[in-house]
Every structure is written in C-alpha cells, then in structure tokens.
Amino acid sequence: MRVDELPIDGRAKALYAEEGISELYPPQADAVSAGVLEGKSLVLAIPTASGKTLVAELCAIRHIMGQGPRGKVLYLVPLRALASEKRDEFSRLGRLGIKIVLSSGDYDSNDPSLGRYDLIIATNEKADSLFRHRPPWVEAITLVVADEVHLLGDGSRGPTLESLLTRLRVINPRAQVLALSATIRNADEIAAWLKAGLVTSSWRPVSLKEGVFCKGSIMFKDGEVRQVPPRQVRGSEKDPVADIAADTIKGGGQMLVFTGSRVSATSIAKRLEEPVRQLLKAGEERRLMDLSSKLLGMGERTRLSERLARSVSYGVAFHHAGLTYQQRKAVEDAFRAQLIKVIASTPTLAAGVNLPSRRVLIYDYKRYEAGLGRTNIPILEEKQMAGRAGRPRYDTVGEAILFSRTEEEREFLMEQYVLASPEKVWSKLGVASSLRSHILASITMGLAHSLDGIFEFLDGSFCAYQYGMSSYRSSVLEAVSSLKSSGMIREEGEGLVPTPLGARVSELYIDPASAKVMLDGLRVRRSGLPSLSYLTLVCHTPDMPKLYVRGKEAEQVMAYLQDNSDLLLYDLPECGSFEYEMVLAEVKTALMLKDWIEESTEDQIVERFDIGSGDIHAYVESAKWLVHAAHELARLMGYHESAAPLRSLLIRIESGVKEELLPLISLRGVGRVRA
Ligand code: ADP
C-alpha cells in the first residue's frame, strides 16, 4: 500500500515522500485495511520498530488536518522520557501547521493553555491528573493514542492507564482509540474491551534471531550454532562477555547488555572498557574524550558521573535510573550515533526510549523484587529486551542472546524464554489502593453519583471485563466506606457526593490514604516544628517512594529515631514490626531530603545514601508534589501553623537550599549551586 494513495492531506504525503517513506510496512497496511483512517478504534499489537508510531501519525493527521472528524489528539505514553522522545519526533509535523505540545509540569494544574494545541502528548499520570480538573478541551479530543498499552498489566502503573481509558470512554464516547502494544498473548481481550479492531503481527523490518550463549557458542532458535571467537588474552583476562562484545564490534555492530542490578551494569561496563577501546576506529577516541568531558560538565559532579565519564572515554557506558535524565540522553544519543559501542543497562531501558542495537545480550534474567528476592523476569519483558535487536537501515538481522553458564541453564533459557510466548496481561485495577483513588475520582468528576453509579462506571473497566465486577464487590464497598469515614465523600439522599476535601484531594492527585496521613499529622496543630517533622510526614504516605535500608544502616536510623521521636507527626509502630521497618525506610528517605535542603553536595548525598543523582532528582520530584499537597490541605483546613512552614519547605525542596538562601533563589537565573 502506497503512502501517496492514502486519504491524507497532500502536504503530509509530500513530507513522507521527502523522508523516503513511500510504501507502508505490512502491519501498517493491515491497520489501514482495518479502517484506522476511517475512524475505527484499533489495537495494534506488533513488535518494536515495526512502525506503530507512523500509524498513529497518519491517524492524527486525519483528525487535525480536517479530513476526518476534526478534533484534537491526545497521545498517551507511560514515561516522561518517552513523552520527550515523541515530542521531538513529532516536531517535524509542525511544518504541516500542526501545533504540538508536551504537557509536563505539576500534577495539580489544569493547564488551560493546552486548549490551543492540536496534538497533546502526556504521560498517563499527567493526563489522569489533568482530567481531574475537567479542562474544557477534553471534549474536543477525537483521537486518543495509548502507547504501550500492555502496561495495563503493570502493578504500579497499569491501574492509572486503565481507569484513564475507562473514564475517557465515558466522557468522550465518540473518540477513536488507537492502542499500541507489544506482541502479547491476549491483545484480543484488550481489543474486545475497547470495542476496537485488532491487528497483530510478528513482522519486523529487520529480522530477529534469538538464541542462548553457552561456553563459547551461541545456539539459535532456528538450530544454527555459531562459535564466538575468544580474544587472544592471558588466562586471567578471559571474559566471554568481552568476547561477544568484540565479535559484535568487529562486524560493525553495537551491543546492549541487560543485567539485573545497577552494580552489575556498572561493573560490566568497566570490564569491557579495555576490550572495546582496542577496537575503536581512528578519530573515535578523540570524540569519546570530548563526550566524556561534556558528561562531567553536566550537573553537579559526583563519583557516579566520574565513573560514567571514564567508561564513555573507552566507548562503553552503563545506563540506569541512578543517572540523571541528561546523562542518560547523552549516552543514548552517542549510541545512536554509533560512537558508544556497548551499553550495559538495567531493564529500565527495555521499556524506555527507542534504542536499537545489532546485538542484545541478556546477561541476567533475574531481578530483585521487594518481598520476593531474586525472581525470573517475565517473558514479556525478555521479549521487549530482545526486540531491541536490529538497527533499521544498518543491520539485515538483529540477534538477541541470553547468557548461560551451564548446559542445564542453556536448556532452561531456551525453553523458558526463547521458545516461549509472552504471558497474558491481567488487569491490576482491583487492588484496594487503586480502587480507592479511582472511585474518588469518578465521584468528584461527576461520573458516578451513587453506589450503583460506581458499579456501573467500573463495569466499563478491563478489570470487570476480565474478572467480572462481582468478585470486587466487597473491595469496592470497603473503599467507599473508607472514603466516607475520612470525610472525602458523603451521602446525600440516595446518592454520594464529594466533600470540598475529597474534591481537592482528587485534584491534588494523591492517594486518599496519603491525604489521611497528612491530615492526621497536621491536625495536632503544633507550631515551630522543624522541617524534618514535615519531611517524615510526607515520607510516611503511601505515595512517597522509599529508600532501601541496608542491614548496617538500620541501627543508625533506629538510634536517630529514638533521639528524635518527639518530632514525628504520627505514632511510632512497635519496634520490630513490619510497620516499624517501613518507618525506618521512610526516615532514611526524609534524612536524604534533609541533606538536600541543607545544601549537601550531590556527591555527598550519593556517597552517604548509596544512590545516584538521578535518584536524588526523582525523590525530590515526589517530595515536591507531596509537600505541595500537604500545604494545600493545611490551607484548606485552616491549619495556619503548618501552612507557612510547608510553603517555605516546598521552595527549599524545589531549589535544594537552606532557609536563609530563599531570597536569593527567588532571583532569576540563580540556582542551588550559585546561591
Ligand atoms: P514503533 O513505534 O513500532 O517502535 P516506529 O514507528 O518508531 O516503530 O518506526 C521505526 C522506524 O521505522 C522509524 O524510524 C520510522 O520512521 C521508520 N518507518 C516506519 N514506517 C516506515 C515505512 N513504512 N517505511 C519506511 N520507514 C518506516
């Protein structure tokens, strides 16, 4: 199917012709045949890089440039990094007069300016929070693109996506839905739930060979066995991962290595430094040195950034959430430019931005899960890592290889992953905390006015589709009763209505349980409290991520707690209980934030808490959102003794400075380091 024959604006056809996109890929043609350009909703479940985004673009062009039911397009993605990537990718559509915006910023805002744009890109969480403010432009949306819709099965982020889609279909039932997914076993169920058509395919622009490495050779799924030549080195320097890397680079390729932990990613990068350096081409070493010094100049200097800069100077990098966004982006860009030859990464990269590589080596198929210890990763995740293999335009075939140490392990990996198909995606909306939050949202948004209304609303969820709502009846009743007892909703006649508190909590986009923790703490109305009291309070909410407490740290944190227990705005649980262990993690997190607002350098924090700059920024981001919420609740309830200190704490967290620097920080262009 030719692009110039599609029912889209001529200017768009010219743009694609210029980009060399003249013929649709087979799954794209299937999507068009399924009526996606005529407004039919569709689930498109095809491998990475097989052209999902182009289908979304063609649809968006139809909606915005007027051939279809003219309207706005909402493009949903699961991660901020992906949102930026999409904004950059779509910016060229600006030439067609399409106005594109990335909705970022705080959760507690309705961003009225968004109404001026045609194509709004947002993370699922951001869109969910925006809708709580009922912006007028929601009704003008005629196309919703939901990227990576298989994340419906993700325990932490799935429920948001699910309730967002459920709600959108109630608010805006005529909007076309285009759900993009990795290949999963039950894409048909998602399609049936969304009342959409389905296109699935395993077609890829670059074919994929999957196999398992064991003792010097790779056994592929198709039966081929290939030797990996060992490098000529002394016995102590033998390293099969370096052999695989060298073999890849010598053939003009690049490699992504996936491993289970940050420590392992860093150490693999380190041990590949010398073997990779030996294979660099003329001029590359210089360019890598330049990149290395650029990395050192990004943000505050820490031992982690020094470690990264060093590896990069050899043509290798590691990649994980401890790095800052800028560091990760620089590494990704240099890999795309084929300057960095190998990246050793934690699994976060697999679900992240588009980063193809000739070879993918899955070094470790185990991962640490809180409460479960080291567990095998799901097949879906392994397939997403494997799907990164094969660079369009550069490779004719991509190779995804699992690493094994014994014959037995090789057999296991072959059966368990290479020959297996991904698991089914199961809804996670039925979890109590998700229900609580989403029931409150549906009441405050006027989508449900009674208990029956709540059931009717939830009946449209994927959860109800898969399990039937009757199995969740008692959880729903429990959630409603907890919302009533915490004063967020109340009965009025036969119906349920939100209280001003409930309405504000929903807009603030926090778990009602978090609001309860905050209110219980602030109700005491003590004045003159130190910032640590408020920090430990927000860290005590279920919305705040917590730092992990290592064995030897527990005693230090316990000692600190004993000396400072009078500062806590909640009752300390019994020593030794599970709740007490949680409090230790919360207090450690609060102490890290305290260091941040007391102007410790990032490097000191990195050293003291064994985290990366990327983590500091992520925790600061969460704390900002929750301190803002606590401040708003204090104002709403008239708790003036807390409102003012929470306000200045918020600015200190935003800027990472002491109280006395607040006036300086308010000057334009003065940041933490300069102040
Ligand atoms: P996905 O979203 O499925 O991961 P993309 O839409 O990002 O994949 O496509 C991967 C690459 O293939 C992009 O660089 C895109 O420009 C290119 N591409 C997509 N469709 C075509 C096509 N029909 N012809 C040529 N290149 C295409």
Short mmCIF file of N, CA and C in Angstrom, two decimals, residues 69 78 123 152 180 279 281 347 423-424 594 664:
data_model
loop_
_atom_site.label_atom_id
_atom_site.label_comp_id
_atom_site.label_asym_id
_atom_site.label_seq_id
_atom_site.Cartn_x
_atom_site.Cartn_y
_atom_site.Cartn_z
N PRO A 69 -13.16 13.44 11.42
CA PRO A 69 -13.97 14.24 12.32
C PRO A 69 -13.04 15.19 13.06
N PRO A 78 3.75 5.99 28.70
CA PRO A 78 3.92 5.65 30.11
C PRO A 78 5.04 6.40 30.84
N THR A 123 2.10 11.97 29.78
CA THR A 123 2.19 10.65 30.40
C THR A 123 0.79 10.29 30.91
N LEU A 152 -1.10 -2.16 30.96
CA LEU A 152 -2.30 -2.38 31.77
C LEU A 152 -2.03 -3.43 32.85
N LEU A 180 -1.58 1.05 21.11
CA LEU A 180 -0.38 0.43 20.55
C LEU A 180 0.21 -0.51 21.60
N LEU A 279 39.21 -1.70 19.88
CA LEU A 279 38.54 -1.85 18.58
C LEU A 279 38.02 -0.53 18.02
N LYS A 281 37.81 2.99 16.07
CA LYS A 281 38.38 3.42 14.78
C LYS A 281 39.08 4.76 14.96
N PRO A 347 17.01 -3.25 33.42
CA PRO A 347 15.89 -3.46 32.50
C PRO A 347 15.10 -2.20 32.16
N GLU A 423 3.39 -13.79 28.44
CA GLU A 423 2.24 -14.03 29.31
C GLU A 423 1.04 -13.20 28.88
N LYS A 424 -0.11 -13.55 29.44
CA LYS A 424 -1.30 -12.71 29.25
C LYS A 424 -1.16 -11.47 30.12
N LYS A 594 16.52 15.90 53.79
CA LYS A 594 17.01 16.94 54.71
C LYS A 594 18.42 17.37 54.26
N LEU A 664 17.58 34.74 47.81
CA LEU A 664 18.50 34.69 46.66
C LEU A 664 17.93 33.84 45.53
#
